[in-house]
Amino acid sequence: MKLRTIMDIEKFMKVAIEEAEMSVAEGNKPIGAVIVDLETKEILSKGHNMQVTEHDPTAHGEIVAIRKACKQKESTYLPNVALFTTTEPCTMCISAILKSKIPQLYFGISNKKLIDNGFRLIPFNNSKLVGNSSYTINIHGGVLEQECLEQRLRLK
């Protein structure tokens, strides 16, 4: 099952954007994530970057949200959810998304666009990793892209 309307998709991305604001308020980078149950359309978990506050280089927003959702479901797999994140997931996060069997991914701004806008980031391309996986994931980029970019530029 997929989210059907642009309004649903944008609504959940706006929640991820709010999470990114909370991340910065705590002293972390502005990245937020939300996991939504595809059947009920309810939010299972929220997460934001916590690398600085948790002294944990793996505490990316997506990983935080996945950990919370897995705990709530008492499972390592999340086959009936969608993950929304303000920034294209890095290779570590896309690996966790694949390992947890999340079928739908929506992100705001791509890594390439951030680099093109002056961010000093490590370039990556997840398409090969996703393409070689035995699990299929539908990836939708550019959701509220301008809002996500403006937030990153403002909170740099």
mmCIF file of C-alpha atoms in Angstrom:
data_model
loop_
_atom_site.group_PDB
_atom_site.id
_atom_site.type_symbol
_atom_site.label_atom_id
_atom_site.label_comp_id
_atom_site.label_asym_id
_atom_site.label_seq_id
_atom_site.Cartn_x
_atom_site.Cartn_y
_atom_site.Cartn_z
ATOM 1 C CA MET A 1 0.000 0.000 0.000
ATOM 2 C CA LYS A 2 1.211 3.507 -0.829
ATOM 3 C CA LEU A 3 0.349 6.958 0.393
ATOM 4 C CA ARG A 4 -2.042 8.214 -2.231
ATOM 5 C CA THR A 5 -2.168 11.940 -2.130
ATOM 6 C CA ILE A 6 0.362 14.710 -2.371
ATOM 7 C CA MET A 7 -1.324 16.202 0.712
ATOM 8 C CA ASP A 8 -0.519 13.084 2.771
ATOM 9 C CA ILE A 9 3.063 13.055 1.553
ATOM 10 C CA GLU A 10 3.604 16.761 2.207
ATOM 11 C CA LYS A 11 1.909 16.542 5.617
ATOM 12 C CA PHE A 12 4.368 13.912 6.817
ATOM 13 C CA MET A 13 7.353 15.715 5.299
ATOM 14 C CA LYS A 14 6.339 18.822 7.246
ATOM 15 C CA VAL A 15 6.526 16.755 10.439
ATOM 16 C CA ALA A 16 10.050 15.685 9.432
ATOM 17 C CA ILE A 17 10.926 19.352 8.874
ATOM 18 C CA GLU A 18 9.668 20.139 12.411
ATOM 19 C CA GLU A 19 11.891 17.337 13.732
ATOM 20 C CA ALA A 20 14.862 18.944 11.967
ATOM 21 C CA GLU A 21 14.113 22.208 13.789
ATOM 22 C CA MET A 22 14.173 20.339 17.111
ATOM 23 C CA SER A 23 17.481 18.789 16.139
ATOM 24 C CA VAL A 24 19.103 22.201 15.734
ATOM 25 C CA ALA A 25 17.591 23.453 18.985
ATOM 26 C CA GLU A 26 19.478 20.601 20.683
ATOM 27 C CA GLY A 27 22.765 21.459 18.932
ATOM 28 C CA ASN A 28 22.656 18.900 16.123
ATOM 29 C CA LYS A 29 22.442 19.122 12.326
ATOM 30 C CA PRO A 30 18.984 19.893 10.867
ATOM 31 C CA ILE A 31 17.818 16.487 9.718
ATOM 32 C CA GLY A 32 14.453 15.050 10.691
ATOM 33 C CA ALA A 33 12.691 11.767 9.944
ATOM 34 C CA VAL A 34 9.229 10.302 10.416
ATOM 35 C CA ILE A 35 7.979 6.731 9.996
ATOM 36 C CA VAL A 36 4.329 6.292 9.034
ATOM 37 C CA ASP A 37 2.191 3.141 9.111
ATOM 38 C CA LEU A 38 0.917 2.661 5.552
ATOM 39 C CA GLU A 39 -2.370 1.066 6.641
ATOM 40 C CA THR A 40 -3.459 3.462 9.363
ATOM 41 C CA LYS A 41 -1.591 6.553 8.070
ATOM 42 C CA GLU A 42 -0.479 7.189 11.644
ATOM 43 C CA ILE A 43 2.993 8.218 12.736
ATOM 44 C CA LEU A 44 4.841 5.320 14.377
ATOM 45 C CA SER A 45 7.974 7.219 15.267
ATOM 46 C CA LYS A 46 9.895 10.425 14.793
ATOM 47 C CA GLY A 47 13.600 11.017 14.908
ATOM 48 C CA HIS A 48 16.127 13.727 14.333
ATOM 49 C CA ASN A 49 19.872 13.931 14.165
ATOM 50 C CA MET A 50 21.348 13.362 17.640
ATOM 51 C CA GLN A 51 25.010 12.794 16.803
ATOM 52 C CA VAL A 52 26.300 15.649 18.963
ATOM 53 C CA THR A 53 23.968 15.308 21.943
ATOM 54 C CA GLU A 54 24.318 11.507 22.105
ATOM 55 C CA HIS A 55 28.031 11.425 21.218
ATOM 56 C CA ASP A 56 27.095 8.821 18.632
ATOM 57 C CA PRO A 57 28.141 9.123 14.980
ATOM 58 C CA THR A 58 25.380 6.656 14.004
ATOM 59 C CA ALA A 59 22.565 8.711 15.556
ATOM 60 C CA HIS A 60 21.255 10.057 12.247
ATOM 61 C CA GLY A 61 17.596 11.060 12.161
ATOM 62 C CA GLU A 62 16.615 8.063 10.046
ATOM 63 C CA ILE A 63 18.419 5.602 12.341
ATOM 64 C CA VAL A 64 16.804 7.146 15.437
ATOM 65 C CA ALA A 65 13.330 6.846 13.863
ATOM 66 C CA ILE A 66 13.976 3.255 12.703
ATOM 67 C CA ARG A 67 15.181 2.194 16.165
ATOM 68 C CA LYS A 68 12.070 3.664 17.797
ATOM 69 C CA ALA A 69 9.696 2.065 15.271
ATOM 70 C CA CYS A 70 11.378 -1.349 15.556
ATOM 71 C CA LYS A 71 11.144 -1.181 19.325
ATOM 72 C CA GLN A 72 7.479 -0.227 19.138
ATOM 73 C CA LYS A 73 6.725 -3.064 16.678
ATOM 74 C CA GLU A 74 9.023 -5.471 18.558
ATOM 75 C CA SER A 75 10.566 -6.445 15.243
ATOM 76 C CA THR A 76 13.672 -5.775 13.194
ATOM 77 C CA TYR A 77 11.453 -5.478 10.108
ATOM 78 C CA LEU A 78 9.134 -2.635 9.142
ATOM 79 C CA PRO A 79 7.506 -3.920 5.939
ATOM 80 C CA ASN A 80 4.353 -1.800 6.076
ATOM 81 C CA VAL A 81 5.703 1.708 6.609
ATOM 82 C CA ALA A 82 6.982 4.757 4.796
ATOM 83 C CA LEU A 83 9.985 6.747 5.959
ATOM 84 C CA PHE A 84 10.109 10.507 5.386
ATOM 85 C CA THR A 85 13.364 12.392 5.806
ATOM 86 C CA THR A 86 14.373 15.943 5.054
ATOM 87 C CA THR A 87 17.653 14.933 3.396
ATOM 88 C CA GLU A 88 18.561 12.040 1.121
ATOM 89 C CA PRO A 89 19.706 9.212 3.381
ATOM 90 C CA CYS A 90 23.434 8.507 3.502
ATOM 91 C CA THR A 91 24.773 5.056 2.702
ATOM 92 C CA MET A 92 24.581 3.947 6.346
ATOM 93 C CA CYS A 93 20.946 5.032 6.591
ATOM 94 C CA ILE A 94 19.888 3.528 3.247
ATOM 95 C CA SER A 95 21.463 0.253 4.417
ATOM 96 C CA ALA A 96 19.394 0.368 7.612
ATOM 97 C CA ILE A 97 16.275 1.171 5.568
ATOM 98 C CA LEU A 98 16.936 -1.867 3.364
ATOM 99 C CA LYS A 99 17.774 -4.124 6.342
ATOM 100 C CA SER A 100 14.541 -3.140 8.103
ATOM 101 C CA LYS A 101 12.582 -3.790 4.874
ATOM 102 C CA ILE A 102 10.987 -0.361 4.673
ATOM 103 C CA PRO A 103 9.210 -0.325 1.279
ATOM 104 C CA GLN A 104 8.653 3.418 0.808
ATOM 105 C CA LEU A 105 11.158 6.264 1.184
ATOM 106 C CA TYR A 106 10.409 9.950 0.681
ATOM 107 C CA PHE A 107 13.159 12.544 1.012
ATOM 108 C CA GLY A 108 13.368 16.297 0.596
ATOM 109 C CA ILE A 109 16.731 17.495 -0.676
ATOM 110 C CA SER A 110 19.307 15.319 -2.410
ATOM 111 C CA ASN A 111 22.932 15.071 -1.367
ATOM 112 C CA LYS A 112 23.968 16.363 -4.799
ATOM 113 C CA LYS A 113 21.788 19.479 -4.492
ATOM 114 C CA LEU A 114 23.247 20.200 -1.070
ATOM 115 C CA ILE A 115 26.763 19.937 -2.498
ATOM 116 C CA ASP A 116 25.724 22.163 -5.425
ATOM 117 C CA ASN A 117 24.556 24.713 -2.834
ATOM 118 C CA GLY A 118 27.910 24.903 -1.075
ATOM 119 C CA PHE A 119 27.652 22.175 1.552
ATOM 120 C CA ARG A 120 30.870 20.259 2.114
ATOM 121 C CA LEU A 121 29.559 16.713 2.097
ATOM 122 C CA ILE A 122 30.842 13.346 0.969
ATOM 123 C CA PRO A 123 29.243 12.586 -2.392
ATOM 124 C CA PHE A 124 27.417 9.275 -2.557
ATOM 125 C CA ASN A 125 25.134 7.380 -4.881
ATOM 126 C CA ASN A 126 22.821 4.860 -3.278
ATOM 127 C CA SER A 127 21.366 3.533 -6.526
ATOM 128 C CA LYS A 128 23.971 0.749 -6.841
ATOM 129 C CA LEU A 129 23.430 -0.380 -3.239
ATOM 130 C CA VAL A 130 19.655 -0.342 -3.663
ATOM 131 C CA GLY A 131 19.928 -2.000 -7.078
ATOM 132 C CA ASN A 132 22.002 -4.871 -5.683
ATOM 133 C CA SER A 133 19.664 -5.472 -2.751
ATOM 134 C CA SER A 134 17.329 -8.450 -2.665
ATOM 135 C CA TYR A 135 14.709 -6.115 -1.221
ATOM 136 C CA THR A 136 12.787 -3.555 -3.256
ATOM 137 C CA ILE A 137 12.300 -0.010 -2.040
ATOM 138 C CA ASN A 138 10.385 2.754 -3.792
ATOM 139 C CA ILE A 139 12.319 6.006 -3.478
ATOM 140 C CA HIS A 140 10.707 9.393 -4.039
ATOM 141 C CA GLY A 141 13.008 12.418 -3.856
ATOM 142 C CA GLY A 142 12.289 16.127 -4.025
ATOM 143 C CA VAL A 143 9.348 16.226 -1.595
ATOM 144 C CA LEU A 144 9.103 19.836 -0.384
ATOM 145 C CA GLU A 145 12.618 20.156 -1.753
ATOM 146 C CA GLN A 146 12.754 23.955 -1.638
ATOM 147 C CA GLU A 147 11.570 24.072 1.993
ATOM 148 C CA CYS A 148 14.143 21.458 2.971
ATOM 149 C CA LEU A 149 16.920 23.328 1.155
ATOM 150 C CA GLU A 150 15.931 26.664 2.685
ATOM 151 C CA GLN A 151 15.928 25.085 6.146
ATOM 152 C CA ARG A 152 19.396 23.615 5.640
ATOM 153 C CA LEU A 153 20.740 26.934 4.321
ATOM 154 C CA ARG A 154 19.173 28.844 7.212
ATOM 155 C CA LEU A 155 20.398 26.420 9.884
ATOM 156 C CA LYS A 156 23.803 25.632 8.364
#
